[in-house]
Short mmCIF file of C-alpha atoms in Angstrom, two decimals:
data_model
loop_
_atom_site.label_atom_id
_atom_site.label_comp_id
_atom_site.label_asym_id
_atom_site.label_seq_id
_atom_site.Cartn_x
_atom_site.Cartn_y
_atom_site.Cartn_z
CA ASP A 1 13.39 -23.43 62.94
CA SER A 2 15.42 -26.04 64.93
CA GLY A 3 14.38 -29.59 63.26
CA VAL A 4 13.78 -30.47 66.49
CA THR A 5 9.85 -31.16 67.30
CA GLN A 6 7.92 -31.41 70.21
CA THR A 7 4.83 -32.27 71.83
CA PRO A 8 2.12 -31.14 72.79
CA LYS A 9 2.91 -27.81 72.80
CA HIS A 10 -0.29 -27.63 75.30
CA LEU A 11 -0.83 -29.39 78.07
CA ILE A 12 -3.84 -28.78 80.83
CA THR A 13 -3.95 -31.32 83.50
CA ALA A 14 -5.38 -31.68 87.05
CA THR A 15 -2.69 -32.38 90.53
CA GLY A 16 -1.98 -36.13 90.81
CA GLN A 17 -2.41 -36.78 86.43
CA ARG A 18 -0.23 -38.21 84.46
CA VAL A 19 1.54 -36.59 81.71
CA THR A 20 3.83 -38.00 78.62
CA LEU A 21 5.72 -35.88 76.64
CA ARG A 22 7.52 -36.69 73.12
CA CYS A 23 10.13 -35.16 71.73
CA SER A 24 11.73 -36.05 68.24
CA PRO A 25 15.09 -35.35 67.23
CA ARG A 26 16.73 -33.74 64.91
CA SER A 27 17.89 -35.84 61.69
CA GLY A 28 21.04 -37.93 62.78
CA ASP A 29 21.24 -36.49 66.07
CA LEU A 30 21.50 -39.53 68.86
CA SER A 31 21.79 -37.10 72.28
CA VAL A 32 18.06 -35.83 73.33
CA TYR A 33 18.35 -33.78 76.58
CA TRP A 34 15.20 -32.07 78.31
CA TYR A 35 15.38 -29.09 80.32
CA GLN A 36 12.35 -27.45 82.18
CA GLN A 37 11.56 -23.68 82.42
CA SER A 38 10.08 -22.55 84.86
CA LEU A 39 9.55 -18.31 86.21
CA ASP A 40 11.35 -18.53 89.41
CA GLN A 41 14.16 -21.86 88.39
CA GLY A 42 15.79 -20.11 84.99
CA LEU A 43 16.11 -22.98 82.98
CA GLN A 44 16.65 -26.68 84.57
CA PHE A 45 18.75 -29.30 82.74
CA LEU A 46 16.82 -32.47 83.89
CA ILE A 47 18.07 -35.61 81.58
CA GLN A 48 20.16 -36.31 78.45
CA TYR A 49 20.27 -39.42 76.92
CA TYR A 50 22.68 -40.96 73.49
CA ASN A 51 21.34 -43.03 71.41
CA GLY A 52 18.98 -45.16 73.81
CA GLU A 53 20.78 -45.14 76.86
CA GLU A 54 21.20 -42.07 79.66
CA ARG A 55 24.24 -40.65 79.62
CA ALA A 56 23.35 -37.84 82.89
CA LYS A 57 21.02 -36.69 85.37
CA GLY A 58 20.44 -33.93 86.40
CA ASN A 59 17.41 -32.18 88.36
CA ILE A 60 14.77 -35.02 87.46
CA LEU A 61 12.50 -35.55 90.47
CA GLU A 62 11.76 -39.56 90.88
CA ARG A 63 8.09 -38.59 90.01
CA PHE A 64 9.75 -37.98 86.27
CA SER A 65 11.09 -40.43 83.95
CA ALA A 66 12.10 -40.24 80.81
CA GLN A 67 13.14 -42.76 77.74
CA GLN A 68 14.81 -42.86 74.30
CA PHE A 69 13.76 -45.52 72.40
CA PRO A 70 15.59 -47.16 68.93
CA ASP A 71 13.82 -44.63 66.20
CA LEU A 72 15.76 -41.67 68.94
CA HIS A 73 12.22 -39.80 69.65
CA SER A 74 12.32 -39.84 73.41
CA GLU A 75 9.91 -39.13 75.79
CA LEU A 76 9.52 -37.71 79.56
CA ASN A 77 7.25 -39.20 82.02
CA LEU A 78 5.99 -37.07 84.85
CA SER A 79 2.96 -38.59 86.72
CA SER A 80 1.75 -37.84 90.59
CA LEU A 81 1.11 -34.10 89.59
CA GLU A 82 1.85 -31.39 91.46
CA LEU A 83 0.92 -27.43 90.63
CA GLY A 84 4.60 -26.65 91.34
CA ASP A 85 4.87 -29.02 88.04
CA SER A 86 3.83 -26.24 85.97
CA ALA A 87 6.68 -25.10 83.38
CA LEU A 88 8.04 -25.02 79.86
CA TYR A 89 9.58 -28.39 79.02
CA PHE A 90 12.59 -27.94 76.38
CA CYS A 91 13.77 -31.06 74.79
CA ALA A 92 16.87 -29.85 72.35
CA SER A 93 19.31 -32.68 70.74
CA SER A 94 22.61 -32.79 69.46
CA VAL A 95 25.01 -35.07 66.92
CA GLU A 96 26.92 -37.38 68.35
CA VAL A 97 30.59 -35.39 67.75
CA PHE A 98 30.83 -32.71 69.88
CA THR A 99 30.09 -29.56 68.39
CA GLY A 100 28.92 -27.66 71.36
CA GLU A 101 25.76 -26.87 69.83
CA LEU A 102 22.21 -27.50 70.86
CA PHE A 103 18.83 -27.47 69.11
CA PHE A 104 15.55 -26.89 71.41
CA GLY A 105 12.57 -27.57 70.38
CA GLU A 106 9.75 -24.69 71.14
CA GLY A 107 8.48 -26.60 73.85
CA SER A 108 5.32 -28.13 75.44
CA ARG A 109 3.81 -26.04 78.48
CA LEU A 110 2.49 -27.77 81.05
CA THR A 111 0.17 -26.32 82.61
CA VAL A 112 -1.08 -28.09 86.28
CA LEU A 113 -4.28 -26.62 87.98
CA GLY B 1 30.79 -28.64 90.10
CA ASP B 2 30.61 -26.51 86.27
CA SER B 3 28.41 -23.67 86.76
CA VAL B 4 27.15 -20.24 84.96
CA THR B 5 26.38 -17.05 86.94
CA GLN B 6 24.80 -14.50 84.27
CA MET B 7 24.02 -11.04 85.18
CA GLU B 8 20.35 -10.34 87.09
CA GLY B 9 17.96 -7.94 84.96
CA PRO B 10 15.86 -7.49 83.77
CA VAL B 11 17.69 -4.88 81.70
CA THR B 12 16.09 -2.30 79.64
CA LEU B 13 17.62 -0.07 77.06
CA SER B 14 16.50 2.72 74.63
CA GLU B 15 17.88 1.28 70.46
CA GLU B 16 20.86 2.32 69.64
CA ALA B 17 22.48 2.11 73.36
CA PHE B 18 25.40 -0.46 74.38
CA LEU B 19 24.52 -3.50 75.61
CA THR B 20 26.60 -5.30 78.24
CA ILE B 21 25.12 -8.64 79.66
CA ASN B 22 27.74 -10.32 82.01
CA CYS B 23 28.36 -13.82 82.49
CA THR B 24 31.52 -15.70 84.28
CA TYR B 25 31.69 -19.12 84.88
CA THR B 26 32.84 -21.83 86.97
CA ALA B 27 34.52 -25.10 85.40
CA THR B 28 37.34 -27.91 85.54
CA GLY B 29 39.52 -28.44 82.27
CA TYR B 30 38.83 -26.28 79.49
CA PRO B 31 34.75 -25.79 78.64
CA SER B 32 33.53 -24.19 75.47
CA LEU B 33 31.67 -21.52 76.30
CA PHE B 34 27.59 -20.48 74.75
CA TRP B 35 25.10 -17.38 74.02
CA TYR B 36 21.69 -18.52 73.23
CA VAL B 37 18.49 -16.49 72.86
CA GLN B 38 15.63 -16.82 73.40
CA TYR B 39 12.07 -14.89 71.45
CA PRO B 40 9.24 -14.50 73.17
CA GLY B 41 6.82 -17.73 72.83
CA GLU B 42 10.13 -19.78 71.20
CA GLY B 43 12.52 -21.88 71.86
CA LEU B 44 16.34 -21.37 71.94
CA GLN B 45 18.40 -20.74 69.67
CA LEU B 46 22.33 -20.85 69.59
CA LEU B 47 23.48 -16.52 69.63
CA LEU B 48 27.52 -17.45 69.71
CA LYS B 49 29.89 -19.63 70.88
CA ALA B 50 33.56 -19.79 71.42
CA THR B 51 35.73 -23.09 72.00
CA LYS B 52 39.08 -22.17 73.73
CA ALA B 53 40.82 -19.50 75.70
CA ASP B 54 40.68 -15.77 73.50
CA ASP B 55 38.27 -17.05 71.08
CA LYS B 56 35.76 -13.59 70.21
CA GLY B 57 32.66 -15.32 69.48
CA SER B 58 29.75 -12.84 66.62
CA ASN B 59 26.24 -12.62 65.31
CA LYS B 60 23.76 -9.94 64.28
CA GLY B 61 26.17 -7.48 65.22
CA PHE B 62 26.66 -9.70 69.49
CA GLU B 63 30.09 -10.72 70.10
CA ALA B 64 31.47 -12.21 73.63
CA THR B 65 35.16 -13.27 74.10
CA TYR B 66 36.19 -15.63 75.72
CA ARG B 67 38.36 -14.85 78.68
CA LYS B 68 40.36 -17.63 80.99
CA GLU B 69 42.09 -15.39 83.07
CA THR B 70 39.05 -14.00 84.27
CA THR B 71 36.69 -16.89 83.63
CA SER B 72 34.11 -14.74 81.59
CA PHE B 73 32.12 -14.17 78.72
CA HIS B 74 30.37 -11.31 78.41
CA LEU B 75 28.28 -10.59 76.27
CA GLU B 76 28.53 -6.96 73.74
CA LYS B 77 26.49 -4.80 70.89
CA GLY B 78 27.28 -1.57 70.32
CA SER B 79 23.77 -0.76 68.96
CA VAL B 80 20.92 -2.36 70.27
CA GLN B 81 17.53 -3.20 68.29
CA VAL B 82 13.72 -3.80 69.26
CA SER B 83 14.52 -6.22 67.70
CA ASP B 84 17.11 -7.97 70.24
CA SER B 85 14.58 -7.71 73.16
CA ALA B 86 14.52 -11.27 74.39
CA VAL B 87 15.88 -13.52 76.90
CA TYR B 88 19.59 -14.04 76.77
CA PHE B 89 21.82 -17.80 78.15
CA CYS B 90 25.15 -17.61 78.77
CA ALA B 91 25.96 -21.51 78.82
CA LEU B 92 29.23 -23.76 78.98
CA SER B 93 29.86 -27.04 77.60
CA ASN B 94 32.60 -29.39 79.26
CA THR B 95 33.48 -33.18 78.80
CA GLY B 96 30.46 -35.29 78.39
CA ASN B 97 28.47 -32.76 76.39
CA GLN B 98 27.17 -31.33 79.21
CA PHE B 99 25.57 -28.25 79.60
CA TYR B 100 25.43 -25.83 82.13
CA PHE B 101 23.31 -22.75 81.72
CA GLY B 102 22.67 -19.52 82.99
CA THR B 103 20.03 -18.28 85.35
CA GLY B 104 18.72 -16.64 82.06
CA THR B 105 19.09 -12.44 81.75
CA SER B 106 15.48 -10.96 80.27
CA LEU B 107 16.46 -8.00 78.23
CA THR B 108 13.44 -5.34 76.63
CA VAL B 109 14.92 -2.98 74.75
CA ILE B 110 11.89 0.85 73.81
CA PRO B 111 12.26 2.31 70.48
#
């Protein structure tokens, strides 16, 4: 158990819909990262937050947005969903001082029909 | 920009065979290097890491040496087991806690 909690574990929805994925980082970790894992594109970095503020942005589509709340949990919002958005979405967290380790949640599997 | 290139898979080995998964990187400065492992149905977990040149990371019989001269961090294990079947990701981290992952290499070990 990494200590990072993601909900829901599985989600099935239709094209055009909007979903929210939630992540609770390990206790004490201030940084949260979101990754998308699909079969054809590997592990893609989406966005990083540190203590409530956006720190880095990767290959995140404009239809996607995220935020980190004062209690440090984070949400990834995916809207106007397309078939190609079907993937496993991982959240990871790390401590404030760089230790070189990301702790990953078990992921949220999104299926868009 | 920074990036990681790792050996394409899938890799299939017999139990007790020697494993090498190649990883090379491109980075400015002095990154830290990692191998993560993803077992079926699970999230990624850290396997080993090295934070400076010539460091050797090791864990569960796996080893990797940080070679700055060849910009490489190849993963090796002398005798693989069926339980090592997983996807292995090479990664680097540079300033600002930016992590860059390779595409992953799927390993299947057959009895």
